XYZ file of C-alpha atoms in Angstrom:
378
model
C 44.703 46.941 30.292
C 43.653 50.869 29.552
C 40.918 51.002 26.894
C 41.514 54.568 25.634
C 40.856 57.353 22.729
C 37.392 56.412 22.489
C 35.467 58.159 19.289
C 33.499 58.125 16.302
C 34.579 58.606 12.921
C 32.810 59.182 9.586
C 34.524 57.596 6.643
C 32.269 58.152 3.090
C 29.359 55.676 3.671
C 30.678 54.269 6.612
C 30.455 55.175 10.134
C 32.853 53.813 12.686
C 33.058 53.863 16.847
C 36.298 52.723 17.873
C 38.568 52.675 20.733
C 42.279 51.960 21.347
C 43.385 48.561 23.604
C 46.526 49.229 25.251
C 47.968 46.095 27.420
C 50.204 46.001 30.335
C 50.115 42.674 31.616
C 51.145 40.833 28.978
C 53.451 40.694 24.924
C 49.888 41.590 23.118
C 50.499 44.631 20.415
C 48.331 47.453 21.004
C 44.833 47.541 18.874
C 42.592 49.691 18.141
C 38.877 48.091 18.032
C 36.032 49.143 16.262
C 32.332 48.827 15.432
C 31.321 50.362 11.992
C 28.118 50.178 10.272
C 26.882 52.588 7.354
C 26.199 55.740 7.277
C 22.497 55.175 6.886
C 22.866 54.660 10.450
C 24.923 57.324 11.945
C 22.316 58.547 14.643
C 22.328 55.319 16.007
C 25.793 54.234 16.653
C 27.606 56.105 19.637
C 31.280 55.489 21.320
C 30.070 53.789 24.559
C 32.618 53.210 26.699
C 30.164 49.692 27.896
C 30.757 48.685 24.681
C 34.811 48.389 24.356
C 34.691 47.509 27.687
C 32.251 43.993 27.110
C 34.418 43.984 23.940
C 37.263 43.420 25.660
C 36.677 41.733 29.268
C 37.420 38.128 27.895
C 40.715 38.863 26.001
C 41.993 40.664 29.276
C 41.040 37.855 31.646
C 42.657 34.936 29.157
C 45.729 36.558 28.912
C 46.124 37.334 32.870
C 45.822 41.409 32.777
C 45.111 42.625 36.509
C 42.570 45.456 35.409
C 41.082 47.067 32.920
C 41.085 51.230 33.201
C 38.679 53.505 31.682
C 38.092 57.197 32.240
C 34.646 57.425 30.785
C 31.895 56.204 33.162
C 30.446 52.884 33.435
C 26.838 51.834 33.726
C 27.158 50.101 37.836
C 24.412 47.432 36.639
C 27.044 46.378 33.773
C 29.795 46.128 36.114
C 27.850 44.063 38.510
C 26.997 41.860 35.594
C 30.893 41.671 34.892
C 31.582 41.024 38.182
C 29.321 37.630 37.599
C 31.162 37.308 34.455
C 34.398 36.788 35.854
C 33.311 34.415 38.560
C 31.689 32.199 35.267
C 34.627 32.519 33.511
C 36.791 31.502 37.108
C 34.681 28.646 37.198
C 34.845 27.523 33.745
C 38.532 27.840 33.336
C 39.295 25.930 37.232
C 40.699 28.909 38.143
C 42.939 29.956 35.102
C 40.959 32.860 34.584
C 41.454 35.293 37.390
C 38.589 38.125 38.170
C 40.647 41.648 37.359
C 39.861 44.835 38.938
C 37.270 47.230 36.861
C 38.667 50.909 37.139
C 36.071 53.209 36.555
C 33.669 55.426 37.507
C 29.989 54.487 37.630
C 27.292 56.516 35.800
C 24.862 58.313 38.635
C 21.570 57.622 36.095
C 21.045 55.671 32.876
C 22.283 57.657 29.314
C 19.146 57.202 27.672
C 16.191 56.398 29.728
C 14.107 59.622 28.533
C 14.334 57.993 24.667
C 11.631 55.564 23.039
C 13.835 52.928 21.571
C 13.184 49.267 19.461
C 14.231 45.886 20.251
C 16.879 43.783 18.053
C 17.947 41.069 17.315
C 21.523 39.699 16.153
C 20.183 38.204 12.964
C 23.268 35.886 11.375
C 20.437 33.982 9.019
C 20.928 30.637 10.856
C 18.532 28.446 12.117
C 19.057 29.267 15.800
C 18.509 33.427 14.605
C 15.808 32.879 12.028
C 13.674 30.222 14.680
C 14.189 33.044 17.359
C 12.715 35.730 15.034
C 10.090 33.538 13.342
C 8.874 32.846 17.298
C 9.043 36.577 18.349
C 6.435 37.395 15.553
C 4.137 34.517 16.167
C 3.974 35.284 20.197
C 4.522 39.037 20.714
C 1.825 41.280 18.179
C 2.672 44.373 16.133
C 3.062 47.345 18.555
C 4.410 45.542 21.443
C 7.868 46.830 22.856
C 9.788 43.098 23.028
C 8.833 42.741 18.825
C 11.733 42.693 16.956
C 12.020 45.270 14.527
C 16.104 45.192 13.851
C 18.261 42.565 12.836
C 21.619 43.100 13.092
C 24.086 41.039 10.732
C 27.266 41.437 12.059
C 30.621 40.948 9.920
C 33.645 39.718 11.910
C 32.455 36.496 13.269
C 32.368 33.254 11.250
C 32.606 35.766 7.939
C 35.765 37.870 8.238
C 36.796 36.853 11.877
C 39.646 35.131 11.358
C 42.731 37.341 9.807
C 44.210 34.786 7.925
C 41.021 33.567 5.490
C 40.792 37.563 4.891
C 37.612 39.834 5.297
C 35.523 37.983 2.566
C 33.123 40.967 2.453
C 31.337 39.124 -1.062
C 30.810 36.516 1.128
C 29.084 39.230 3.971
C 27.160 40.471 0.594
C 26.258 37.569 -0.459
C 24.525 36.218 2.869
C 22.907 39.516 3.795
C 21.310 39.530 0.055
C 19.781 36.099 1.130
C 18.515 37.779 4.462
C 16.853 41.028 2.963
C 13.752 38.724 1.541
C 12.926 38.025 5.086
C 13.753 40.994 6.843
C 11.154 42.655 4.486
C 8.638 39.609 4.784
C 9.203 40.475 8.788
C 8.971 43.721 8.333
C 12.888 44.091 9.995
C 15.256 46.732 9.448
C 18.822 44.991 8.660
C 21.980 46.516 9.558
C 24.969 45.445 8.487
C 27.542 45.736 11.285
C 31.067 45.388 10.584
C 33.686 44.995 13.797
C 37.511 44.101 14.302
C 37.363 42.739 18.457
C 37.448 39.324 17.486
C 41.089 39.901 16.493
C 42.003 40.834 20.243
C 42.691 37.277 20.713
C 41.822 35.174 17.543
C 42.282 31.917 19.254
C 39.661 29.235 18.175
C 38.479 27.693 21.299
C 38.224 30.524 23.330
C 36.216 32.124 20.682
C 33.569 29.504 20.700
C 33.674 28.736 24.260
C 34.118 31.892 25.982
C 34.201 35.149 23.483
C 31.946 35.522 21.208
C 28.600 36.511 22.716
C 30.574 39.627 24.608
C 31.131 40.637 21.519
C 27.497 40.473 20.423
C 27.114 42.390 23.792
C 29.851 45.094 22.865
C 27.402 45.711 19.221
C 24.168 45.676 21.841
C 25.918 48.173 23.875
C 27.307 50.376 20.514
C 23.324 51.064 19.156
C 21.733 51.486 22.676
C 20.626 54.782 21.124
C 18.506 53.063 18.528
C 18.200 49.703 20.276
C 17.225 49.059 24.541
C 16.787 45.179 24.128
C 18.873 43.036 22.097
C 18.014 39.450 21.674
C 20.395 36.791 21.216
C 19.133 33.143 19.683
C 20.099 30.421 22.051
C 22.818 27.584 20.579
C 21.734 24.822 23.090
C 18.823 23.576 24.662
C 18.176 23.519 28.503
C 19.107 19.894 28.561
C 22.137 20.149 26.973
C 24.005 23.456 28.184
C 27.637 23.430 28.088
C 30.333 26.276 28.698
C 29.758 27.812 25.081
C 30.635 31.896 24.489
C 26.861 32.626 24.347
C 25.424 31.054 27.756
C 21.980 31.780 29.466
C 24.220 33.037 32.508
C 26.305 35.150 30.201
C 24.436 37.172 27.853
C 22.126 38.968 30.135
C 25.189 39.592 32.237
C 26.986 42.141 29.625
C 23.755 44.269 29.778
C 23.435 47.292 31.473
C 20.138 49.564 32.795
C 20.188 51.111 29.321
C 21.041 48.006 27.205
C 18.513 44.889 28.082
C 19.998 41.341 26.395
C 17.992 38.082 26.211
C 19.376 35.024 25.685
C 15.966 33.160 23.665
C 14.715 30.331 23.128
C 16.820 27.544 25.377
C 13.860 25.599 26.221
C 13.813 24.559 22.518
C 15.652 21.935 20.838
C 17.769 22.693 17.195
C 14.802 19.998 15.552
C 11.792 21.957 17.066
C 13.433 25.184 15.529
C 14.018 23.220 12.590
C 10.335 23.013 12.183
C 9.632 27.147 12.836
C 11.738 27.475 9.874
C 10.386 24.505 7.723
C 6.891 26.661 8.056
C 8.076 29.998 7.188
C 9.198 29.831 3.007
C 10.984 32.997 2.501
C 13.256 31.417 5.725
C 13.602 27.472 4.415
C 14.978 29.284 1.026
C 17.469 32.005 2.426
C 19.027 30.257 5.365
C 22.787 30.055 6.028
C 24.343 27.657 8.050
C 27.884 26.872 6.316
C 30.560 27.868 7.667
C 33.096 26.818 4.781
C 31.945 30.373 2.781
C 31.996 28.677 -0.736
C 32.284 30.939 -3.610
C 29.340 29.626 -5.604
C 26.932 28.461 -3.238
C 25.282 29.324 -0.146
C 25.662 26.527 1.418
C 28.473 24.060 0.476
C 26.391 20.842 1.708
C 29.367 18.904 2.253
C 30.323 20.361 6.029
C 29.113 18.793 9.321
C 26.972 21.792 9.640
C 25.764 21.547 6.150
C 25.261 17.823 6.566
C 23.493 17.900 9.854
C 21.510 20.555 8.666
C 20.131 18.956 5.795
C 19.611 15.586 8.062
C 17.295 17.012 9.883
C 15.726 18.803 7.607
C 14.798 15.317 5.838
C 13.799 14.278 9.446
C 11.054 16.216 9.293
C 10.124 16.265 5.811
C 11.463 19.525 4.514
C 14.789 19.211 2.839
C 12.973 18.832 -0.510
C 11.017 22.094 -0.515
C 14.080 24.142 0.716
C 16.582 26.212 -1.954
C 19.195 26.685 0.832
C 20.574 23.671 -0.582
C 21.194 22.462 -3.599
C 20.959 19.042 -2.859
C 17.089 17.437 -2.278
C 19.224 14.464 0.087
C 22.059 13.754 1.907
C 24.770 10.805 1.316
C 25.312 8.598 3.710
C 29.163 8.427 2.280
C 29.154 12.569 3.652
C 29.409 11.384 7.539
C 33.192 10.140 6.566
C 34.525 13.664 6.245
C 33.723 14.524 9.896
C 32.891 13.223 13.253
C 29.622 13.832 15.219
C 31.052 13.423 18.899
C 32.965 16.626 19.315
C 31.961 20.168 20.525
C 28.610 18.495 21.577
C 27.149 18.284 18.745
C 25.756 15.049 19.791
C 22.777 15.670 21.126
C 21.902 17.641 17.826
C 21.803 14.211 16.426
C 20.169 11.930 18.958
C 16.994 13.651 18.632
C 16.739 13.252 14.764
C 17.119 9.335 15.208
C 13.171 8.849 15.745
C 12.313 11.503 13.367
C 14.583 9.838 10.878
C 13.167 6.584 10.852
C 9.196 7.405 11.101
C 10.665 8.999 7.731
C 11.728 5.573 6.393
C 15.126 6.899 7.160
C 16.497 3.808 8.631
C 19.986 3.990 6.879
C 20.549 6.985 8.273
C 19.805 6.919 11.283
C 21.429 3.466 11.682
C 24.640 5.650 9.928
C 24.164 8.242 12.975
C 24.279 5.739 15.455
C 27.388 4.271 14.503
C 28.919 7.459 14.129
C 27.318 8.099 17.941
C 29.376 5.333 19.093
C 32.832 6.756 18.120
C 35.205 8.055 20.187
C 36.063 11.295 20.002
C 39.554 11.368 19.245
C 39.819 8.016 17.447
């Protein structure tokens, strides 16, 4: 793979970085990648070549390329952090996915260490996200350099990832409406980030399992002007880490001596962050968790995630006060559309079992326990 024609590109209120994937190990088409955000934002959005290059690291080692060539320089702690990348991803995959050679040169001094810059964080309006940012605030105080004062919403993921359901940017509109009521209660800029490197292999599992937090790392890498740490909300607990695209031993990898990225928060479960958010109003009203991107609602409350969601929300005695949902409880007749013991989602739900029943839940949990006991494929 040569990642070429790096540059940025003002397009009315939009500004764009982008770069041009050319393959030579393999049938893929040529692509050209980007990572846009608007004009409002200009200064802060440069053509790294770190970024295309974190962008693109898992695409080239799942389809077998032997290297990846760039003429711009790279930052040597980044490509040290690849190099533990690849061994991850060798692991993972027993050995499918090969380590490939990195073929540039390395940078002789950071790119912006004489700048004062902010710390971010990738701000999707989930619970993992919201708990993350609700936690920052409570433990680090105004004026200290790890607050966050950024969240980036970035299009191209769940909303607008996959080419065939279409961009769905009224969906995008929709969701970061619900967001700007918190990023002003938090006193957070939001920027809307728009980028196309999913589509470099849009291939479901590898997405989830392997891809998608290098491309959080490629945005990190794309605002290092504005931004020199980038946090990233953790999607499991400690006790229950799998191989998942956003890792622990992952996202700090993709960052570099200019670009610091934390992975947050894996010592809690999703039911303690369940409770950050219960406490914080402007968050329990304006969260987004569906991933079926309804027309009319926010959340459809019908989808596991939806379902689950609300489930342990009335574990803890907060589905009621919350307008994320329409619905003030959930229907045990729900848990037929979809089963709990895939992906690993069940340890999501053998921690609201307790909960559930000092709530008088019984039925449900009794429902969540027979679902527990299902195999997976039957």
């Amino acid at each position: 793979m040569r990642i070429t024609d790096l540059e940025k590109t003002i397009d009315g209120d939009q500004v764009r970085v982008r770069a041009t994937v050319r393959w030579e190990d393999c049938d893929q088409p040529d692509r050209e990648i980007y990572i846009a955000t608007e004009s409002t934002f200009e200064a802060d959005i440069e053509p790294v070549p770190d970024a295309f290059l974190v962008g693109a690291i898992i695409p080239a080692l799942h389809f077998g390329e032997r290297r990846i060539a760039m003429v711009p320089s790279i930052c040597p702690v980044l490509k040290e952090g690849l190099s533990k990348v690849m061994g991850l991803m060798a692991h993972w995959s027993n050995g499918q996915m090969r380590p490939l050679r990195l073929e540039a040169r390395s940078l002789p001094a950071p790119r912006y260490e004489d700048i004062s810059r902010r710390t971010g964080l990738f701000l999707s309006g989930g619970i993992d996200s919201l708990a993350t940012l609700r936690r920052n605030h409570l433990q680090f105080p105004s004026g200290h350099p790890y607050r966050v004062q950024d969240g980036l919403m970035v299009h191209g993921f769940d909303i607008g990832g996959v080419v065939e359901r279409g961009a769905k940017l009224h969906v995008f509109e929709r969701a970061r409406a619900h967001m700007a009521p918190v990023a002003a209660e938090a006193r957070v800029t939001l920027i809307p980030v728009y980028t196309n490197i999913r589509h470099l292999c849009d291939e479901r599992e590898l997405w989830l399992n392997r891809f998608f937090g290098a491309v959080l790392g490629a945005v990190a890498h794309a605002f290092g002007r504005r931004v020199g740490t980038m946090n990233v909300a953790a999607s499991y607990d400690i006790p229950n880490l799998v191989p998942c695209g956003s890792h622990p031993l992952l996202d700090p990898a993709y960052g570099s001596a200019d670009v610091q990225i934390r992975h947050c928060d894996l010592e809690l479960s999703r039911i303690d962050k369940l409770r950050l958010i219960a406490q914080w109003p402007v968050a329990l009203d304006n969260f987004r968790v569906c991933l079926a991107n309804v027309p009319d609602r926010l959340n459809c409350g019908r989808c596991e995630k939806c379902v689950r969601t609300m489930t342990g929300l009335i574990a803890i005695g907060a589905l009621e006060r919350s307008r994320a949902f329409v619905e003030n409880d959930v229907d045990p007749a729900l848990f037929e559309n979809f089963k709990i013991t895939i992906r690993h989602r069940e340890p999501f739900y053998e921690e609201m079992l307790q909960p559930l029943r000092d709530q008088g839940r019984d039925d449900l949990a009794e429902l969540i326990q027979a679902k527990l006991a299902e195999p997976p494929n039957g």
